[in-house]
XYZ file of C-alpha atoms in Angstrom:
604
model
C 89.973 141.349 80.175
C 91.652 138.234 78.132
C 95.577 139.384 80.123
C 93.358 138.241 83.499
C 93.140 134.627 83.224
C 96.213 132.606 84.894
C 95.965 128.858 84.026
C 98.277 126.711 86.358
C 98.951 123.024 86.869
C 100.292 121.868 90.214
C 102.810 118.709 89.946
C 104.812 117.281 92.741
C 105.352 113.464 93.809
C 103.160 112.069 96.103
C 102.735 113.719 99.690
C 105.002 116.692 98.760
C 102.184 118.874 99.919
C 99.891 119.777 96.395
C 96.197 119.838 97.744
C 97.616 121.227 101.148
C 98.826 124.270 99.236
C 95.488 124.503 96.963
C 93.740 124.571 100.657
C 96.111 127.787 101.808
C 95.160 129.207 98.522
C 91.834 128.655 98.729
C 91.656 129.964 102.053
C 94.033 133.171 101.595
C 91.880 134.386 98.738
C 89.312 134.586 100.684
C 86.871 131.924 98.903
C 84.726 131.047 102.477
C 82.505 133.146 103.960
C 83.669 133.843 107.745
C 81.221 131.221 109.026
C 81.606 128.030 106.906
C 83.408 124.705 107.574
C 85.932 123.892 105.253
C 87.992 120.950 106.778
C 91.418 120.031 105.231
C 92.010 119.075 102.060
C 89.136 119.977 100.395
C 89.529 118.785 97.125
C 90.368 115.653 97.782
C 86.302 115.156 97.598
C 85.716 111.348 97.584
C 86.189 109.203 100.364
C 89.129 107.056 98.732
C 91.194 110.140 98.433
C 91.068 110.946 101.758
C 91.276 107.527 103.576
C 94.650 107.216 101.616
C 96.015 110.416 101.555
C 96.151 110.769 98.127
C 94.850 112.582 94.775
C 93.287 110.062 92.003
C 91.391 112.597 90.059
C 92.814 115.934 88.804
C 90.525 118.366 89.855
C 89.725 122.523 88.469
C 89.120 125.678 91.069
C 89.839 129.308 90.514
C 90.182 132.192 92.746
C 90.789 135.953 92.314
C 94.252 137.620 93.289
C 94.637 141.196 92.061
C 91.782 141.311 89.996
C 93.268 138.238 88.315
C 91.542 135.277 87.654
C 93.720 131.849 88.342
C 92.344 128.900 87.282
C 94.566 126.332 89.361
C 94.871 122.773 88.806
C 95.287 119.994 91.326
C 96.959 116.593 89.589
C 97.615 113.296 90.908
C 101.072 112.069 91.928
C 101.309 109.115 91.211
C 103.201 107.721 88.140
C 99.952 104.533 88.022
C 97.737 108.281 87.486
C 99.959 109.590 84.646
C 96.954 109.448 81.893
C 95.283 111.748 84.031
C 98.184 114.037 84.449
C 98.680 113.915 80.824
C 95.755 115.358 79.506
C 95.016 118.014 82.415
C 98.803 119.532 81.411
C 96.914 120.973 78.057
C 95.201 123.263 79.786
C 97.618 125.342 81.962
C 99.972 127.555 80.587
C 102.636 127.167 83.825
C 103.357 124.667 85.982
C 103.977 124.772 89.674
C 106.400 122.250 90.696
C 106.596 121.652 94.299
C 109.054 119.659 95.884
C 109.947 118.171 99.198
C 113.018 119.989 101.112
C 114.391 116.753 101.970
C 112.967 114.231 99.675
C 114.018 116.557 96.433
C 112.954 115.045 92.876
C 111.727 111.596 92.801
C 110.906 109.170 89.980
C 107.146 110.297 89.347
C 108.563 114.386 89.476
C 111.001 113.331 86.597
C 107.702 111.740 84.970
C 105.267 114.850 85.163
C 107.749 117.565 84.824
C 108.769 116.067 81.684
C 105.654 116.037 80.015
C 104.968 119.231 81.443
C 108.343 120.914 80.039
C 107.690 119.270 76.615
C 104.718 121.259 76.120
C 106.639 123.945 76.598
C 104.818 125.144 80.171
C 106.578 128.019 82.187
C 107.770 126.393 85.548
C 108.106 127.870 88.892
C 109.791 125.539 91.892
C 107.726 125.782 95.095
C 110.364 123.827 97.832
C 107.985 123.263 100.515
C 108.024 121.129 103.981
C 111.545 123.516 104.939
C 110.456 123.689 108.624
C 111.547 119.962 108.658
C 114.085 119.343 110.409
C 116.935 117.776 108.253
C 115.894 119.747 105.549
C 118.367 120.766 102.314
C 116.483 123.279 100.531
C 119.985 124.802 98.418
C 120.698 121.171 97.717
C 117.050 120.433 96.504
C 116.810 123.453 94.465
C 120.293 122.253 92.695
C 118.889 118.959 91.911
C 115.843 120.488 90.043
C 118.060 122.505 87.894
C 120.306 119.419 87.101
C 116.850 117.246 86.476
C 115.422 120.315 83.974
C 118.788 120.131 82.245
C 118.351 116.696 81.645
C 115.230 117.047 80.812
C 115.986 119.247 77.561
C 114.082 122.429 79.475
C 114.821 125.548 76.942
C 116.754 128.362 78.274
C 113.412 130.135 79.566
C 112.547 127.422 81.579
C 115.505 126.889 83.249
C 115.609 130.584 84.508
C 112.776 129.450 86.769
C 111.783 131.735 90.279
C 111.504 129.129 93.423
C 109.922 130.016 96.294
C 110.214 128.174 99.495
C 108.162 127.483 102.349
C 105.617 125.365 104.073
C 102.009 124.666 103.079
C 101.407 123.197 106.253
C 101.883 126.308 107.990
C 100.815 128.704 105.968
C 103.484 130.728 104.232
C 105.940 131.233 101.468
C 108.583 133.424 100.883
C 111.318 134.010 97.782
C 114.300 133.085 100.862
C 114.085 130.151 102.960
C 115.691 131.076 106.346
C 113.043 134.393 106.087
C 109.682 133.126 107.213
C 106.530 135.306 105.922
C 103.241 135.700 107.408
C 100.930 134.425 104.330
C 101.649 132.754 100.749
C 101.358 136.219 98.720
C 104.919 135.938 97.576
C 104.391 133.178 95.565
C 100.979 134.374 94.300
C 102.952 137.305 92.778
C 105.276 135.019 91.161
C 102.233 133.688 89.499
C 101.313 136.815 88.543
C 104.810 137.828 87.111
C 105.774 134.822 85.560
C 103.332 132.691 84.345
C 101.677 134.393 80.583
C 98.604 135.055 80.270
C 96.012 132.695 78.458
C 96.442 133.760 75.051
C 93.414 134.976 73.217
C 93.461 133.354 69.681
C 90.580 134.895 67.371
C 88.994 132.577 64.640
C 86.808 130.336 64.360
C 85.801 128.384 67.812
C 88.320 125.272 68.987
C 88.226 123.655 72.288
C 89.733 119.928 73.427
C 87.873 118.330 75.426
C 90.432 117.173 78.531
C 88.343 115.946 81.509
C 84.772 114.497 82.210
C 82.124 115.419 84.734
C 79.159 113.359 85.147
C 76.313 114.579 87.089
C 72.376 112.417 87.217
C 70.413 115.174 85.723
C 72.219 116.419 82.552
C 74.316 113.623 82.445
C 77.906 113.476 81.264
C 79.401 117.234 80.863
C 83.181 118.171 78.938
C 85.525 120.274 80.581
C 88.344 121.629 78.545
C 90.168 124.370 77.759
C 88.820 126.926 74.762
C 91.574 127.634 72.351
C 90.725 129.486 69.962
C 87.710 131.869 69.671
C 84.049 132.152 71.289
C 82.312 129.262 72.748
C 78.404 130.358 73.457
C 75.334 129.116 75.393
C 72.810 127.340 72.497
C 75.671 127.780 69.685
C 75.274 125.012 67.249
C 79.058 123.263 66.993
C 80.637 120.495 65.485
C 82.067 117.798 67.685
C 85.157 116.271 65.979
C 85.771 112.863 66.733
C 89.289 111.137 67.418
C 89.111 109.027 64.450
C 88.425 112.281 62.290
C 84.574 112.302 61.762
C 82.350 114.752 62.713
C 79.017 115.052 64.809
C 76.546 118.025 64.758
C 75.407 119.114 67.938
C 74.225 122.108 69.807
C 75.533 123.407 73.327
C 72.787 123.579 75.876
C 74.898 125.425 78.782
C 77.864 126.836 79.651
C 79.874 127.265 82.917
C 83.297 128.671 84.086
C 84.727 127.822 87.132
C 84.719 130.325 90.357
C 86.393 129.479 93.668
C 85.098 125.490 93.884
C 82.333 125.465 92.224
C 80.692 126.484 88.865
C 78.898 129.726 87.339
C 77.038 129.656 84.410
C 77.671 131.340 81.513
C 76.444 133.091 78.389
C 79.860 132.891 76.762
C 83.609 131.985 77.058
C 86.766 133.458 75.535
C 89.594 131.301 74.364
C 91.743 130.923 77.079
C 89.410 130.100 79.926
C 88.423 126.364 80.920
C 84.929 125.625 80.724
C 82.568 123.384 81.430
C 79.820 122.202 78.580
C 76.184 120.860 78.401
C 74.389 119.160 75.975
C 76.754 117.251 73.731
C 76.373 113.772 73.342
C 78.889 110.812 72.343
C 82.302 112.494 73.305
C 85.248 111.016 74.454
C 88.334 112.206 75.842
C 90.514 114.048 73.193
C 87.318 115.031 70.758
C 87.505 118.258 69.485
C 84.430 120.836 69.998
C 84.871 123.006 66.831
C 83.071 125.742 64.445
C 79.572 124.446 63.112
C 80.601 124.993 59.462
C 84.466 124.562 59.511
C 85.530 122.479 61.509
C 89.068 122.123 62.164
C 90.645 119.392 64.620
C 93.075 120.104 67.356
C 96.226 117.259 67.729
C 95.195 114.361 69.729
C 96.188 113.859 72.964
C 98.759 110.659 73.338
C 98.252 108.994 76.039
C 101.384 106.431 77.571
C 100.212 102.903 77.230
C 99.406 100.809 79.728
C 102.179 97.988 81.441
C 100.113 95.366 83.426
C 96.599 93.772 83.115
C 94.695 91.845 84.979
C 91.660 88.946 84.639
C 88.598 90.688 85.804
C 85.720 87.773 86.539
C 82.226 86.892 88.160
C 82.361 86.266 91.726
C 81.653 82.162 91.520
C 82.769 81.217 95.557
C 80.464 79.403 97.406
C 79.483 82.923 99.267
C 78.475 84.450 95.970
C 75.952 86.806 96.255
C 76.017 87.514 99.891
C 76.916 91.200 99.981
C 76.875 92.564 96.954
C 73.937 94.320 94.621
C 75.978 93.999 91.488
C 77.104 90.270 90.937
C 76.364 89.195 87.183
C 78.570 89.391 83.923
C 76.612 91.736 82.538
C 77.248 94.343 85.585
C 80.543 93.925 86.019
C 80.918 94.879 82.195
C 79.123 97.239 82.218
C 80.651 99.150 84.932
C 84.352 98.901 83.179
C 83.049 100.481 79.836
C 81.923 103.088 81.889
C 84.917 103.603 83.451
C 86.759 103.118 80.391
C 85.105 106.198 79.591
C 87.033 108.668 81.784
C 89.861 106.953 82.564
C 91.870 107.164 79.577
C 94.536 104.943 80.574
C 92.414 101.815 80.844
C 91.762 99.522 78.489
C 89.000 96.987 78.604
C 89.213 93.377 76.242
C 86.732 90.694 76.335
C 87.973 86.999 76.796
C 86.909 84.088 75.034
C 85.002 83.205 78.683
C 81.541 85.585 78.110
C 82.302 85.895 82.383
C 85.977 87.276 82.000
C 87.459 90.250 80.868
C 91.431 91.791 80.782
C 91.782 94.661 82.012
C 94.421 96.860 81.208
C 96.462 99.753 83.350
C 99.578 101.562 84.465
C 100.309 99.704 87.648
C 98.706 97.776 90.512
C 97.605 101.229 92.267
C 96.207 102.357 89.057
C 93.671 98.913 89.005
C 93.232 98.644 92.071
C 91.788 101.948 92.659
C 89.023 100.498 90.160
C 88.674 97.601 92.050
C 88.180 99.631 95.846
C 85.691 101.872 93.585
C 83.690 99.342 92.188
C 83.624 97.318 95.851
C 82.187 100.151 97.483
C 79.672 100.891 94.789
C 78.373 97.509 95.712
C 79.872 95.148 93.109
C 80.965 91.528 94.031
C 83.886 90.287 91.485
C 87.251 88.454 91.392
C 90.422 89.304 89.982
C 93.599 87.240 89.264
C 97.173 87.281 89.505
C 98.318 90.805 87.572
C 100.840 90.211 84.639
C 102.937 92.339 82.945
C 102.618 93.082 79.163
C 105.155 91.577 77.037
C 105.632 92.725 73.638
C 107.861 91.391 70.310
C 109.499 94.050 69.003
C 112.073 93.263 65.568
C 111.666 89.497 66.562
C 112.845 89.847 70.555
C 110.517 89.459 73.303
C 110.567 92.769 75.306
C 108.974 93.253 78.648
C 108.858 96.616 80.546
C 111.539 98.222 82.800
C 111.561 100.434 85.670
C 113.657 102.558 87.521
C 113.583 101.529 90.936
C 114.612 104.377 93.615
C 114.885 103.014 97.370
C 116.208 105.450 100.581
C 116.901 102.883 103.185
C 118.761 103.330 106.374
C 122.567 102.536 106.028
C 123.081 99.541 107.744
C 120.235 97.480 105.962
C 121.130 98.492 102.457
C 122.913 95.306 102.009
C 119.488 93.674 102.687
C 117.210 95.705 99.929
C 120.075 95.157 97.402
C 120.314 91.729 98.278
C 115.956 91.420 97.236
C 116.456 93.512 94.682
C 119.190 91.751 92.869
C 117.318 88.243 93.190
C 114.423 89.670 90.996
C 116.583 90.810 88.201
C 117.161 94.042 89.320
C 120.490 96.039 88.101
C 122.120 98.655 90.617
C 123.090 101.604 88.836
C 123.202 104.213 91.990
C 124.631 103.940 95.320
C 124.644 107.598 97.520
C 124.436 108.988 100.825
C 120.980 111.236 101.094
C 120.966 113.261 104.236
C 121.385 110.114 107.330
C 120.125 107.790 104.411
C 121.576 105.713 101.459
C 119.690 106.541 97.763
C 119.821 103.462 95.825
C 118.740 103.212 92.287
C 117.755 100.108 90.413
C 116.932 99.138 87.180
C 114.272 96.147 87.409
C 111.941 94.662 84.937
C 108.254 95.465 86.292
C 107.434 91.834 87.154
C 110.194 91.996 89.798
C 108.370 95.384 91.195
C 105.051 93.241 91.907
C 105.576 91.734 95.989
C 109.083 93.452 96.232
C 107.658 96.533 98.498
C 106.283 93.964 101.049
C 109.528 92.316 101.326
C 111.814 95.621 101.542
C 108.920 96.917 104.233
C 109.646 93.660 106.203
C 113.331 93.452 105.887
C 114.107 97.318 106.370
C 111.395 97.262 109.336
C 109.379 99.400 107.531
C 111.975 102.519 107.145
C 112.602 102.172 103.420
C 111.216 105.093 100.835
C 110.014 103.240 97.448
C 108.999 104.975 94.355
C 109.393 103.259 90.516
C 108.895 104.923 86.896
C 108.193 103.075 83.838
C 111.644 103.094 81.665
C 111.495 101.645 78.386
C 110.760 98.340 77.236
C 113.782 95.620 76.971
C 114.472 92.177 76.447
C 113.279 89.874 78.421
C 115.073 89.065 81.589
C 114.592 85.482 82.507
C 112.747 83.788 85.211
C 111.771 85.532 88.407
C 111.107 83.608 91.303
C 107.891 84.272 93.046
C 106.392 83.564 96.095
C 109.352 81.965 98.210
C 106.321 80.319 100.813
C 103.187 77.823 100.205
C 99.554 78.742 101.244
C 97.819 76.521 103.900
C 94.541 76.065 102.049
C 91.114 75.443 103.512
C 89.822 71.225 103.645
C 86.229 72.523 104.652
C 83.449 74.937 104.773
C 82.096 76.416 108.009
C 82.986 78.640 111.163
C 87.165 78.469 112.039
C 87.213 77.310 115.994
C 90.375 78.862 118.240
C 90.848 75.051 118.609
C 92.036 74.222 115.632
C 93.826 77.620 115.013
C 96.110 77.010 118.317
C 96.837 73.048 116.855
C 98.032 74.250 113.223
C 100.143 77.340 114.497
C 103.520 75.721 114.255
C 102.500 74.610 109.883
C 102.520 78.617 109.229
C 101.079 82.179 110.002
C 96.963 82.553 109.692
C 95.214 85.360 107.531
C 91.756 84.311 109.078
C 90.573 85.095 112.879
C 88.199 82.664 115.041
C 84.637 82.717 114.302
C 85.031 83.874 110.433
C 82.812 81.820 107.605
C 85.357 79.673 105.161
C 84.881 77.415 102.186
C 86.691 75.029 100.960
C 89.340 76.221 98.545
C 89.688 79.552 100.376
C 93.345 80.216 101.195
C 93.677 80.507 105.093
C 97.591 80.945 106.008
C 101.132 81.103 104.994
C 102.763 77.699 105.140
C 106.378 77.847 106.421
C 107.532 75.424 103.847
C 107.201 75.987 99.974
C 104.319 73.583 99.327
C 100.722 74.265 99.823
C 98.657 72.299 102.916
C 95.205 71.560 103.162
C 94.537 72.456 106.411
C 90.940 71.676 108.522
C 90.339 75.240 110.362
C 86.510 73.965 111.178
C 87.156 70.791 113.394
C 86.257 71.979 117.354
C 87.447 70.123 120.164
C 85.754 66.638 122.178
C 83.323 67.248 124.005
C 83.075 65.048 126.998
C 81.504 65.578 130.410
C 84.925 65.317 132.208
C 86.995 68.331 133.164
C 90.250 68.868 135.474
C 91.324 72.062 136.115
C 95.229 71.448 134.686
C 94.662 69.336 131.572
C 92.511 71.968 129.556
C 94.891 74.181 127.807
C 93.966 77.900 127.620
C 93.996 79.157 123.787
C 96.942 81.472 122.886
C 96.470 82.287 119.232
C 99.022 84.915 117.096
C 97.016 87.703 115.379
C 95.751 86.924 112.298
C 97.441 89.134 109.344
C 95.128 91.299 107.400
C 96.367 92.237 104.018
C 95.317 95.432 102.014
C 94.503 94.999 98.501
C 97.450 96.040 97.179
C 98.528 93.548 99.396
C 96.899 90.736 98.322
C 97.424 91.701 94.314
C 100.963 91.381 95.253
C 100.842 88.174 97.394
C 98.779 85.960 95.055
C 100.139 83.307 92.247
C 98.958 82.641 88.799
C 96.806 79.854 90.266
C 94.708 81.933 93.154
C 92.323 84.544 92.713
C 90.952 87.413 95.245
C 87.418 87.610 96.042
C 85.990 91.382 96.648
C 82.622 92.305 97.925
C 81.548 95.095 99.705
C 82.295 93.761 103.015
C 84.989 90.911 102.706
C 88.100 90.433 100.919
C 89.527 86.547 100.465
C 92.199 84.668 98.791
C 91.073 81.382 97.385
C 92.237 78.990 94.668
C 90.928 78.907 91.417
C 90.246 75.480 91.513
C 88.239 74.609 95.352
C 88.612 70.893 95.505
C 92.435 69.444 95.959
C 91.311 66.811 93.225
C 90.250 69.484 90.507
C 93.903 71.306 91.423
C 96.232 68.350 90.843
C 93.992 67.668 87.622
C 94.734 71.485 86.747
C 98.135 71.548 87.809
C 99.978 71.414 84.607
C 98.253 74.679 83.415
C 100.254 76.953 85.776
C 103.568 75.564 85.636
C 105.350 77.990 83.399
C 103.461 81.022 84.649
């Protein structure tokens, strides 16, 4: 039975097609009964991941080809998600590495693939999307063999199968120009070249590589078993990161079938399980033999690069929207969360209201932050900063490298942006009708450049960034080239006053919106900040002639993701997040308290 388990990893940079292909799996091994609604991307399960298109959390399934069992697993492509990736890599024995037929490898491939080929995983190349039309699928598949050669890949792995083809519609096949009717081909390349999960006797050893948390049994380990039996009721020691060990007993077992999970009596090494009934785990912790226990290496885990001040909501509209508004909730929440996500770190202030929290990028936090909004938590965050390190006496900060595919003719401009925050250009091609330019940038310079490039390429520009290496500190950066036009009063805005102040700078807020004093309204069109009075309505007087009354023509107001508005704020603002409403403000409300605080945010 043990050659029948398949363990698999699917990798790919974002929106190269990963949980579109689990779907045509899913569906070609016949996991649905005739009669049940599936949707699209079905494992993209929570409502975050599908509003953005995007995977967050890695996620297990399994289906049955041939009387084997696969046990496939869906990652996240995002570099700000590599933590996740990480860990999930030490349970698959292959990797499927699918790439775009025009896009080819991008930064966060490079990122995953070499993790992936360091643990010595079995690749096979799936180029998908080649019914695009510009599409370069011999020129794609010679990039990936140049990228594993960089890479160090080992002989083996660089003999990898590819298969083309398109998730989207539905088929694969080991030639590009031959379409197929169904994806078989490349389920017999599993088949043929990925090994089977080894079955290592001894004494029991499983890692414990993802969480599951469910309200009646509460938090469950998922991991691989590598070595031995694990059984239902079997008393076990739980090895801890740090080296110590915990007695415990395991309550229930389950394997995973098609989407969901079976129980189980028992589980051979090899197969990824799910377990009940041990408490005080973490991530990494070891579930080993009752009477010898022996530890299995800890998993690493990249460190974080940026953190940001997490704090009470304290606006004048605290309170107004959220169930979760104290100190003592919002801290709460982030240990928890510190919990499963293992790139996050959570450090307490000297302010009992404040803490740092620290991740891989600004998608990575504020993925937390959208979370904890719609779980009903009110909270502000500040400006995010970059870690900065000393290393033998030199400050270091970290450094990216920054690919951009931009149009020809308004290359000029993105280098031009690029260049003025410290970036270096190191690459300059033609891609397909496009230019490939490749930067290296310190990751301060990253934070507000995408709106910028979006803006000055008129949207047609293709970022992606991967975290280099740390290096000496680059100097000053400027920031924000604009001043805010910042709220006088509290109350309703009126059109009125909106039409008057249109020529000082652009609005953020519509007519009719709630403001307080302090809140940041507008874009200025000079560098300075203006206090602006958005609440002031027009005269009222019992005379009217039909000419003199002007009719109201007001711009649209701009409405800023949060991404956004992590990117647009200074060291000096904060954003405000509740469940409903997002707002910029200032940290200090009054204009007296700012020029009194003024000094404090000079050199930041």
């Amino acid at each position: 039975m043990q050659n029948q388990i398949r363990n698999i990893a699917i990798i790919a940079h974002v929106d190269h097609g990963k949980t579109t292909l689990v779907d045509k799996i899913l569906h070609s091994c016949a996991i649905f009964r005739d009669n049940q609604e599936t949707g699209e991307l079905i494992l993209d399960n929570n409502d975050l991941e599908r509003e953005r298109g995007i995977t967050i959390v890695s996620k297990n399934v399994s289906v049955r080809y041939k009387d084997v069992k696969i046990n496939i697993i869906d990652t996240p492509g995002h570099a700000d998600f590599g933590g996740e990736v990480e860990r999930v890599l030490k349970m698959a024995d292959g990797v499927l590495l699918l790439c775009d037929a025009f896009e080819g490898a991008m930064p966060q491939t490079r990122f995953v693939t070499q993790k992936a080929l360091a643990l010595g995983l079995k690749p096979i190349v799936v180029v998908n999307k080649v019914d695009k039309e510009n599409c370069r699928p011999e020129e794609v598949y010679e990039q990936i063999f140049e990228l594993f050669f960089n890479l160090d890949a080992t002989e083996e792995q660089l003999e990898f199968p590819v298969i083309y083809g398109s998730s989207k519609q539905g088929w694969m096949s080991t030639d590009w120009k031959k379409k197929t009717e169904d994806i078989f081909p490349l389920m017999d390349a599993i088949l043929e070249n990925i090994p089977p999960a080894p079955y290592n006797e001894g004494t029991l050893q499983m890692q414990i590589t993802s969480l599951d948390y469910s309200s009646f049994v509460g938090r469950i380990a998922i991991g691989r078993v590598a070595r031995g039996t694990i059984k239902e009721n079997q008393p076990v020691s739980l090895v801890k990161r740090d080296g110590s060990i915990q007695k415990s007993r395991i309550k229930e077992l389950y394997t995973f079938e098609g989407l969901g999970k079976v129980k189980a009596t028992q589980v051979n090494a090899g197969d990824i399980c799910a377990v009940v009934g041990i408490e005080g785990f973490e991530i990494g912790d070891t579930i080993a033999d009752f009477e010898k226990p022996e530890q299995l290496e800890v998993i690493k885990i990249d460190e974080p690069t940026m953190n940001m001040l997490f704090t009470i909501n304290n606006s004048p509209f605290f309170g107004k929207e959220g169930k979760f508004v104290t100190s003592r909730h919002v801290r709460d929440r982030l240990y928890k969360e510190m919990e499963k996500n293992l790139a996050l770190k959570v450090v307490e202030t000297e302010s009992p209201d404040s803490y740092l929290v620290y991740g891989r990028g600004i998608l990575h936090l504020s993925v937390l932050i959208e979370t904890m909004r719609r779980e009903g938590y009110e909270l502000q965050v500040g400006q995010p900063q970059v870690i900065v390190k000393e290393i033998d006496g030199v400050k270091c900060e970290p450094i990216e490298v920054l690919t951009v595919d931009v149009p020809g003719d308004v290359a000029g401009k993105v280098i031009e942006l690029v260049t003025q925050r410290k970036g270096e250009l190191l690459v300059m091609e033609p891609k397909g009708d496009l230019q490939h330019l490749e930067f290296e940038i310190p990751s301060r310079g990253i934070i507000g450049l995408r709106n910028n490039v979006l803006t000055a390429t008129a949207g047609e520009a293709i970022m992606a960034h991967r975290f280099k290496a740390y290096e000496p500190w680059k100097g000053n950066i400027p920031g924000r080239a604009n001043g805010v036009l910042v709220s006088m009063e509290t109350g309703k805005t009126t059109a009125f006053s909106i039409d008057k102040l249109q020529d000082r700078g652009r609005f953020f807020v519509d007519p009719g919106v709630d403001i307080y004093e302090g809140q940041i309204l507008g874009e200025h069109i000079r560098d300075n900040d203006l206090v602006v009075n958005l609440v002031k309505g027009k005269q009222l007087t019992n005379m009217r002639a039909s000419g003199s009354d002007d009719n109201v023509r007001i711009a649209p107001a701009i409405k800023f993701s949060l991404e956004e508005s992590m990117e647009y704020i200074q060291a000096d603002e904060y954003i405000e997040v509740t469940p409903q409403s997002m707002r910029i403000r200032k940290i200090y409300l009054t204009e007296n308290e700012r020029k009194i605080n003024a000094k404090k945010f000079v050199n930041q």
